mmCIF file of N, CA and C in Angstrom:
data_model
loop_
_atom_site.group_PDB
_atom_site.id
_atom_site.type_symbol
_atom_site.label_atom_id
_atom_site.label_comp_id
_atom_site.label_asym_id
_atom_site.label_seq_id
_atom_site.Cartn_x
_atom_site.Cartn_y
_atom_site.Cartn_z
ATOM 1 N N MET A 1 -41.166 -17.720 -13.022
ATOM 2 C CA MET A 1 -40.351 -18.577 -13.847
ATOM 3 C C MET A 1 -39.868 -17.853 -15.094
ATOM 4 N N VAL A 2 -40.715 -17.038 -15.663
ATOM 5 C CA VAL A 2 -40.365 -16.350 -16.897
ATOM 6 C C VAL A 2 -39.160 -15.431 -16.671
ATOM 7 N N ILE A 3 -39.130 -14.747 -15.555
ATOM 8 C CA ILE A 3 -38.032 -13.824 -15.250
ATOM 9 C C ILE A 3 -36.716 -14.584 -15.099
ATOM 10 N N THR A 4 -36.759 -15.698 -14.367
ATOM 11 C CA THR A 4 -35.523 -16.460 -14.172
ATOM 12 C C THR A 4 -35.031 -17.074 -15.467
ATOM 13 N N ASP A 5 -35.956 -17.535 -16.302
ATOM 14 C CA ASP A 5 -35.554 -18.092 -17.597
ATOM 15 C C ASP A 5 -34.903 -17.026 -18.470
ATOM 16 N N ARG A 6 -35.481 -15.834 -18.452
ATOM 17 C CA ARG A 6 -34.934 -14.732 -19.240
ATOM 18 C C ARG A 6 -33.548 -14.343 -18.721
ATOM 19 N N ALA A 7 -33.381 -14.300 -17.400
ATOM 20 C CA ALA A 7 -32.087 -13.960 -16.803
ATOM 21 C C ALA A 7 -31.035 -15.008 -17.155
ATOM 22 N N LYS A 8 -31.420 -16.275 -17.108
ATOM 23 C CA LYS A 8 -30.487 -17.356 -17.461
ATOM 24 C C LYS A 8 -30.082 -17.265 -18.927
ATOM 25 N N ALA A 9 -31.038 -16.931 -19.779
ATOM 26 C CA ALA A 9 -30.749 -16.803 -21.210
ATOM 27 C C ALA A 9 -29.786 -15.653 -21.464
ATOM 28 N N MET A 10 -29.936 -14.577 -20.719
ATOM 29 C CA MET A 10 -29.053 -13.411 -20.883
ATOM 30 C C MET A 10 -27.628 -13.742 -20.434
ATOM 31 N N ARG A 11 -27.493 -14.652 -19.486
ATOM 32 C CA ARG A 11 -26.176 -14.997 -18.950
ATOM 33 C C ARG A 11 -25.558 -16.191 -19.684
ATOM 34 N N ASP A 12 -26.230 -16.715 -20.659
ATOM 35 C CA ASP A 12 -25.732 -17.869 -21.392
ATOM 36 C C ASP A 12 -24.347 -17.565 -21.965
ATOM 37 N N GLY A 13 -23.389 -18.402 -21.630
ATOM 38 C CA GLY A 13 -22.020 -18.210 -22.114
ATOM 39 C C GLY A 13 -21.160 -17.359 -21.206
ATOM 40 N N VAL A 14 -21.723 -16.829 -20.127
ATOM 41 C CA VAL A 14 -20.965 -16.003 -19.186
ATOM 42 C C VAL A 14 -20.514 -16.886 -18.035
ATOM 43 N N THR A 15 -19.221 -16.850 -17.747
ATOM 44 C CA THR A 15 -18.670 -17.636 -16.651
ATOM 45 C C THR A 15 -18.499 -16.738 -15.438
ATOM 46 N N THR A 16 -18.990 -17.174 -14.316
ATOM 47 C CA THR A 16 -18.848 -16.422 -13.081
ATOM 48 C C THR A 16 -17.630 -16.945 -12.328
ATOM 49 N N LEU A 17 -16.739 -16.040 -11.981
ATOM 50 C CA LEU A 17 -15.570 -16.427 -11.198
ATOM 51 C C LEU A 17 -15.948 -16.423 -9.728
ATOM 52 N N THR A 18 -15.697 -17.520 -9.057
ATOM 53 C CA THR A 18 -16.056 -17.603 -7.646
ATOM 54 C C THR A 18 -14.863 -17.398 -6.730
ATOM 55 N N LEU A 19 -13.664 -17.537 -7.270
ATOM 56 C CA LEU A 19 -12.473 -17.380 -6.449
ATOM 57 C C LEU A 19 -11.968 -15.956 -6.558
ATOM 58 N N VAL A 20 -11.928 -15.262 -5.438
ATOM 59 C CA VAL A 20 -11.411 -13.905 -5.394
ATOM 60 C C VAL A 20 -10.312 -13.873 -4.338
ATOM 61 N N GLU A 21 -9.107 -13.497 -4.758
ATOM 62 C CA GLU A 21 -7.990 -13.416 -3.810
ATOM 63 C C GLU A 21 -8.204 -12.235 -2.874
ATOM 64 N N ARG A 22 -8.262 -12.495 -1.610
ATOM 65 C CA ARG A 22 -8.406 -11.450 -0.597
ATOM 66 C C ARG A 22 -7.416 -11.733 0.522
ATOM 67 N N GLY A 23 -7.038 -10.690 1.202
ATOM 68 C CA GLY A 23 -6.196 -10.845 2.367
ATOM 69 C C GLY A 23 -4.780 -11.281 2.062
ATOM 70 N N GLU A 24 -4.289 -10.942 0.863
ATOM 71 C CA GLU A 24 -2.924 -11.319 0.546
ATOM 72 C C GLU A 24 -1.963 -10.580 1.474
ATOM 73 N N GLU A 25 -0.861 -11.226 1.771
ATOM 74 C CA GLU A 25 0.151 -10.621 2.630
ATOM 75 C C GLU A 25 0.833 -9.500 1.858
ATOM 76 N N ARG A 26 0.947 -8.340 2.477
ATOM 77 C CA ARG A 26 1.594 -7.195 1.834
ATOM 78 C C ARG A 26 2.751 -6.749 2.706
ATOM 79 N N ASP A 27 3.783 -6.255 2.076
ATOM 80 C CA ASP A 27 4.927 -5.675 2.763
ATOM 81 C C ASP A 27 4.723 -4.170 2.752
ATOM 82 N N ALA A 28 4.240 -3.637 3.875
ATOM 83 C CA ALA A 28 3.858 -2.224 3.935
ATOM 84 C C ALA A 28 5.027 -1.302 3.602
ATOM 85 N N LEU A 29 6.223 -1.578 4.129
ATOM 86 C CA LEU A 29 7.367 -0.710 3.870
ATOM 87 C C LEU A 29 7.724 -0.712 2.382
ATOM 88 N N ALA A 30 7.733 -1.873 1.770
ATOM 89 C CA ALA A 30 8.023 -1.962 0.338
ATOM 90 C C ALA A 30 6.923 -1.298 -0.485
ATOM 91 N N ASP A 31 5.668 -1.456 -0.061
ATOM 92 C CA ASP A 31 4.569 -0.813 -0.774
ATOM 93 C C ASP A 31 4.656 0.708 -0.676
ATOM 94 N N ILE A 32 5.024 1.209 0.491
ATOM 95 C CA ILE A 32 5.183 2.660 0.654
ATOM 96 C C ILE A 32 6.287 3.160 -0.273
ATOM 97 N N ALA A 33 7.394 2.437 -0.305
ATOM 98 C CA ALA A 33 8.498 2.822 -1.199
ATOM 99 C C ALA A 33 8.042 2.784 -2.658
ATOM 100 N N SER A 34 7.245 1.805 -3.019
ATOM 101 C CA SER A 34 6.812 1.703 -4.420
ATOM 102 C C SER A 34 5.882 2.846 -4.802
ATOM 103 N N VAL A 35 5.007 3.293 -3.891
ATOM 104 C CA VAL A 35 4.104 4.389 -4.246
ATOM 105 C C VAL A 35 4.806 5.738 -4.221
ATOM 106 N N VAL A 36 5.895 5.851 -3.463
ATOM 107 C CA VAL A 36 6.695 7.081 -3.501
ATOM 108 C C VAL A 36 7.436 7.143 -4.832
ATOM 109 N N GLY A 37 7.894 5.991 -5.300
ATOM 110 C CA GLY A 37 8.526 5.911 -6.619
ATOM 111 C C GLY A 37 9.802 6.728 -6.725
ATOM 112 N N ASP A 38 9.922 7.495 -7.803
ATOM 113 C CA ASP A 38 11.128 8.277 -8.068
ATOM 114 C C ASP A 38 11.100 9.670 -7.459
ATOM 115 N N ALA A 39 9.978 10.044 -6.862
ATOM 116 C CA ALA A 39 9.873 11.376 -6.262
ATOM 117 C C ALA A 39 10.808 11.479 -5.057
ATOM 118 N N THR A 40 11.413 12.632 -4.873
ATOM 119 C CA THR A 40 12.301 12.838 -3.731
ATOM 120 C C THR A 40 11.539 12.683 -2.425
ATOM 121 N N ARG A 41 10.342 13.259 -2.404
ATOM 122 C CA ARG A 41 9.462 13.139 -1.236
ATOM 123 C C ARG A 41 8.024 13.309 -1.704
ATOM 124 N N VAL A 42 7.102 12.702 -0.950
ATOM 125 C CA VAL A 42 5.681 12.751 -1.292
ATOM 126 C C VAL A 42 4.902 13.080 -0.026
ATOM 127 N N ARG A 43 3.903 13.925 -0.164
ATOM 128 C CA ARG A 43 3.054 14.272 0.985
ATOM 129 C C ARG A 43 2.423 13.004 1.552
ATOM 130 N N THR A 44 2.310 12.959 2.857
ATOM 131 C CA THR A 44 1.752 11.764 3.494
ATOM 132 C C THR A 44 0.334 11.487 3.009
ATOM 133 N N GLN A 45 -0.470 12.522 2.805
ATOM 134 C CA GLN A 45 -1.846 12.292 2.336
ATOM 135 C C GLN A 45 -1.841 11.670 0.943
ATOM 136 N N ASP A 46 -0.869 12.032 0.108
ATOM 137 C CA ASP A 46 -0.772 11.426 -1.223
ATOM 138 C C ASP A 46 -0.276 9.985 -1.142
ATOM 139 N N VAL A 47 0.620 9.707 -0.196
ATOM 140 C CA VAL A 47 1.082 8.337 0.016
ATOM 141 C C VAL A 47 -0.115 7.460 0.398
ATOM 142 N N LEU A 48 -0.959 7.955 1.294
ATOM 143 C CA LEU A 48 -2.136 7.195 1.716
ATOM 144 C C LEU A 48 -3.087 6.940 0.551
ATOM 145 N N LYS A 49 -3.294 7.940 -0.299
ATOM 146 C CA LYS A 49 -4.172 7.766 -1.466
ATOM 147 C C LYS A 49 -3.593 6.734 -2.425
ATOM 148 N N ARG A 50 -2.287 6.806 -2.656
ATOM 149 C CA ARG A 50 -1.641 5.866 -3.580
ATOM 150 C C ARG A 50 -1.664 4.447 -3.030
ATOM 151 N N LEU A 51 -1.461 4.310 -1.712
ATOM 152 C CA LEU A 51 -1.534 2.984 -1.094
ATOM 153 C C LEU A 51 -2.934 2.395 -1.255
ATOM 154 N N ALA A 52 -3.956 3.224 -1.071
ATOM 155 C CA ALA A 52 -5.340 2.757 -1.205
ATOM 156 C C ALA A 52 -5.613 2.299 -2.639
ATOM 157 N N LEU A 53 -5.026 2.985 -3.620
ATOM 158 C CA LEU A 53 -5.182 2.561 -5.018
ATOM 159 C C LEU A 53 -4.440 1.256 -5.276
ATOM 160 N N LEU A 54 -3.300 1.089 -4.620
ATOM 161 C CA LEU A 54 -2.499 -0.124 -4.774
ATOM 162 C C LEU A 54 -3.239 -1.341 -4.238
ATOM 163 N N SER A 55 -3.820 -1.199 -3.042
ATOM 164 C CA SER A 55 -4.570 -2.298 -2.434
ATOM 165 C C SER A 55 -5.621 -1.736 -1.484
ATOM 166 N N ALA A 56 -6.826 -1.602 -2.004
ATOM 167 C CA ALA A 56 -7.918 -1.047 -1.197
ATOM 168 C C ALA A 56 -8.210 -1.926 0.019
ATOM 169 N N ASP A 57 -8.098 -3.253 -0.148
ATOM 170 C CA ASP A 57 -8.365 -4.160 0.971
ATOM 171 C C ASP A 57 -7.399 -3.921 2.123
ATOM 172 N N THR A 58 -6.140 -3.703 1.808
ATOM 173 C CA THR A 58 -5.119 -3.548 2.843
ATOM 174 C C THR A 58 -5.030 -2.121 3.361
ATOM 175 N N TYR A 59 -5.016 -1.157 2.445
ATOM 176 C CA TYR A 59 -4.707 0.218 2.829
ATOM 177 C C TYR A 59 -5.878 1.192 2.726
ATOM 178 N N GLY A 60 -7.024 0.741 2.281
ATOM 179 C CA GLY A 60 -8.156 1.632 2.054
ATOM 180 C C GLY A 60 -8.618 2.408 3.270
ATOM 181 N N THR A 61 -8.456 1.839 4.445
ATOM 182 C CA THR A 61 -8.913 2.507 5.673
ATOM 183 C C THR A 61 -7.771 3.133 6.467
ATOM 184 N N TRP A 62 -6.568 3.113 5.906
ATOM 185 C CA TRP A 62 -5.418 3.658 6.634
ATOM 186 C C TRP A 62 -5.552 5.158 6.852
ATOM 187 N N SER A 63 -5.026 5.587 7.996
ATOM 188 C CA SER A 63 -4.936 7.012 8.319
ATOM 189 C C SER A 63 -3.463 7.365 8.485
ATOM 190 N N PHE A 64 -3.204 8.619 8.766
ATOM 191 C CA PHE A 64 -1.837 9.060 9.004
ATOM 192 C C PHE A 64 -1.204 8.260 10.147
ATOM 193 N N LEU A 65 -1.998 7.933 11.163
ATOM 194 C CA LEU A 65 -1.464 7.182 12.313
ATOM 195 C C LEU A 65 -0.972 5.796 11.910
ATOM 196 N N ASP A 66 -1.679 5.139 10.982
ATOM 197 C CA ASP A 66 -1.235 3.823 10.502
ATOM 198 C C ASP A 66 0.084 3.946 9.755
ATOM 199 N N LEU A 67 0.175 4.967 8.902
ATOM 200 C CA LEU A 67 1.407 5.201 8.146
ATOM 201 C C LEU A 67 2.563 5.479 9.103
ATOM 202 N N LYS A 68 2.322 6.319 10.081
ATOM 203 C CA LYS A 68 3.347 6.664 11.073
ATOM 204 C C LYS A 68 3.778 5.431 11.862
ATOM 205 N N ARG A 69 2.819 4.597 12.241
ATOM 206 C CA ARG A 69 3.112 3.387 13.027
ATOM 207 C C ARG A 69 4.043 2.450 12.268
ATOM 208 N N VAL A 70 3.782 2.265 10.971
ATOM 209 C CA VAL A 70 4.605 1.362 10.160
ATOM 210 C C VAL A 70 6.016 1.915 9.984
ATOM 211 N N LEU A 71 6.120 3.234 9.836
ATOM 212 C CA LEU A 71 7.430 3.842 9.578
ATOM 213 C C LEU A 71 8.221 4.137 10.847
ATOM 214 N N GLU A 72 7.557 4.124 11.982
ATOM 215 C CA GLU A 72 8.211 4.435 13.250
ATOM 216 C C GLU A 72 9.362 3.472 13.537
ATOM 217 N N GLY A 73 10.506 4.030 13.854
ATOM 218 C CA GLY A 73 11.664 3.225 14.199
ATOM 219 C C GLY A 73 12.452 2.707 13.007
ATOM 220 N N THR A 74 12.024 3.037 11.789
ATOM 221 C CA THR A 74 12.722 2.548 10.600
ATOM 222 C C THR A 74 13.757 3.545 10.090
ATOM 223 N N GLY A 75 13.651 4.793 10.567
ATOM 224 C CA GLY A 75 14.496 5.846 10.025
ATOM 225 C C GLY A 75 13.835 6.541 8.846
ATOM 226 N N ALA A 76 12.635 6.093 8.482
ATOM 227 C CA ALA A 76 11.906 6.673 7.350
ATOM 228 C C ALA A 76 10.618 7.354 7.810
ATOM 229 N N GLU A 77 10.600 7.799 9.058
ATOM 230 C CA GLU A 77 9.401 8.425 9.601
ATOM 231 C C GLU A 77 9.028 9.669 8.803
ATOM 232 N N PRO A 78 7.725 9.980 8.735
ATOM 233 C CA PRO A 78 7.304 11.219 8.073
ATOM 234 C C PRO A 78 7.933 12.428 8.767
ATOM 235 N N TYR A 79 8.236 13.439 7.966
ATOM 236 C CA TYR A 79 8.835 14.665 8.500
ATOM 237 C C TYR A 79 8.256 15.858 7.765
ATOM 238 N N LYS A 80 8.457 17.057 8.344
ATOM 239 C CA LYS A 80 7.927 18.263 7.719
ATOM 240 C C LYS A 80 8.910 18.809 6.701
ATOM 241 N N SER A 81 8.358 19.187 5.551
ATOM 242 C CA SER A 81 9.121 19.843 4.497
ATOM 243 C C SER A 81 8.224 20.936 3.932
ATOM 244 N N ASP A 82 8.703 22.155 3.970
ATOM 245 C CA ASP A 82 7.898 23.301 3.513
ATOM 246 C C ASP A 82 6.541 23.343 4.202
ATOM 247 N N GLY A 83 6.500 22.968 5.467
ATOM 248 C CA GLY A 83 5.282 23.065 6.262
ATOM 249 C C GLY A 83 4.295 21.929 6.114
ATOM 250 N N VAL A 84 4.617 20.898 5.321
ATOM 251 C CA VAL A 84 3.706 19.753 5.176
ATOM 252 C C VAL A 84 4.442 18.458 5.508
ATOM 253 N N MET A 85 3.688 17.482 5.989
ATOM 254 C CA MET A 85 4.277 16.186 6.319
ATOM 255 C C MET A 85 4.515 15.391 5.040
ATOM 256 N N VAL A 86 5.725 14.842 4.945
ATOM 257 C CA VAL A 86 6.118 14.086 3.756
ATOM 258 C C VAL A 86 6.829 12.798 4.159
ATOM 259 N N VAL A 87 6.962 11.907 3.185
ATOM 260 C CA VAL A 87 7.763 10.700 3.324
ATOM 261 C C VAL A 87 8.853 10.799 2.265
ATOM 262 N N GLY A 88 10.109 10.566 2.677
ATOM 263 C CA GLY A 88 11.232 10.723 1.771
ATOM 264 C C GLY A 88 11.698 9.422 1.141
ATOM 265 N N ARG A 89 11.969 9.480 -0.164
ATOM 266 C CA ARG A 89 12.422 8.305 -0.920
ATOM 267 C C ARG A 89 13.740 7.756 -0.384
ATOM 268 N N ASP A 90 14.731 8.619 -0.146
ATOM 269 C CA ASP A 90 16.041 8.148 0.313
ATOM 270 C C ASP A 90 15.954 7.477 1.678
ATOM 271 N N ARG A 91 15.145 8.031 2.555
ATOM 272 C CA ARG A 91 14.967 7.422 3.893
ATOM 273 C C ARG A 91 14.329 6.041 3.771
ATOM 274 N N LEU A 92 13.346 5.924 2.863
ATOM 275 C CA LEU A 92 12.705 4.621 2.650
ATOM 276 C C LEU A 92 13.696 3.607 2.100
ATOM 277 N N ALA A 93 14.528 4.044 1.158
ATOM 278 C CA ALA A 93 15.520 3.139 0.559
ATOM 279 C C ALA A 93 16.492 2.639 1.626
ATOM 280 N N ARG A 94 16.937 3.539 2.505
ATOM 281 C CA ARG A 94 17.847 3.139 3.594
ATOM 282 C C ARG A 94 17.160 2.176 4.552
ATOM 283 N N ALA A 95 15.906 2.464 4.878
ATOM 284 C CA ALA A 95 15.164 1.596 5.800
ATOM 285 C C ALA A 95 15.004 0.194 5.212
ATOM 286 N N LEU A 96 14.693 0.109 3.923
ATOM 287 C CA LEU A 96 14.570 -1.200 3.270
ATOM 288 C C LEU A 96 15.913 -1.922 3.232
ATOM 289 N N ALA A 97 16.975 -1.200 2.913
ATOM 290 C CA ALA A 97 18.307 -1.819 2.856
ATOM 291 C C ALA A 97 18.733 -2.312 4.237
ATOM 292 N N ASN A 98 18.479 -1.508 5.259
ATOM 293 C CA ASN A 98 18.838 -1.908 6.628
ATOM 294 C C ASN A 98 18.021 -3.097 7.085
ATOM 295 N N ARG A 99 16.746 -3.101 6.760
ATOM 296 C CA ARG A 99 15.878 -4.212 7.153
ATOM 297 C C ARG A 99 16.299 -5.492 6.449
ATOM 298 N N ASP A 100 16.557 -5.400 5.150
ATOM 299 C CA ASP A 100 16.950 -6.577 4.383
ATOM 300 C C ASP A 100 18.314 -7.087 4.810
ATOM 301 N N GLY A 101 19.179 -6.203 5.285
ATOM 302 C CA GLY A 101 20.510 -6.601 5.715
ATOM 303 C C GLY A 101 20.554 -7.223 7.094
ATOM 304 N N GLU A 102 19.532 -6.979 7.903
ATOM 305 C CA GLU A 102 19.523 -7.496 9.283
ATOM 306 C C GLU A 102 19.496 -9.015 9.353
ATOM 307 N N GLY A 103 18.839 -9.655 8.391
ATOM 308 C CA GLY A 103 18.705 -11.100 8.449
ATOM 309 C C GLY A 103 19.793 -11.836 7.663
ATOM 310 N N SER A 104 20.697 -11.104 7.027
ATOM 311 C CA SER A 104 21.698 -11.768 6.182
ATOM 312 C C SER A 104 22.887 -12.231 6.990
ATOM 313 N N ALA A 105 23.597 -13.191 6.468
ATOM 314 C CA ALA A 105 24.781 -13.728 7.136
ATOM 315 C C ALA A 105 25.878 -12.677 7.210
ATOM 316 N N SER A 106 26.012 -11.837 6.178
ATOM 317 C CA SER A 106 27.073 -10.831 6.183
ATOM 318 C C SER A 106 26.820 -9.758 7.224
ATOM 319 N N ALA A 107 25.572 -9.517 7.581
ATOM 320 C CA ALA A 107 25.249 -8.506 8.590
ATOM 321 C C ALA A 107 25.645 -8.967 9.974
ATOM 322 N N SER A 108 25.701 -10.290 10.196
ATOM 323 C CA SER A 108 26.024 -10.787 11.538
ATOM 324 C C SER A 108 27.511 -10.992 11.751
ATOM 325 N N GLU A 109 28.316 -10.808 10.723
ATOM 326 C CA GLU A 109 29.760 -11.022 10.867
ATOM 327 C C GLU A 109 30.438 -9.819 11.440
#
């Protein structure tokens, strides 16, 4: 009893948050573009590290194969530059613009 009373006294005035947002929906293509930022191109391993920092729950366990799977068919696939695999900012911007334009009324005219 003494230990629990002491622990309760130490926590007096401390509020414990019980609600933790988990599993939020993420837009992987937009997140990849955001972590690439203003750089012309970023190494795929750095993209993976930045994604994990952005959302460990969503991207913390991602590998190169996950990154490749998301980018496959978008026109923003990883490519070699100076002997290393990279993701290009301009390709990502085009992929986002094309994706966003597919559902618009002007795209179907």
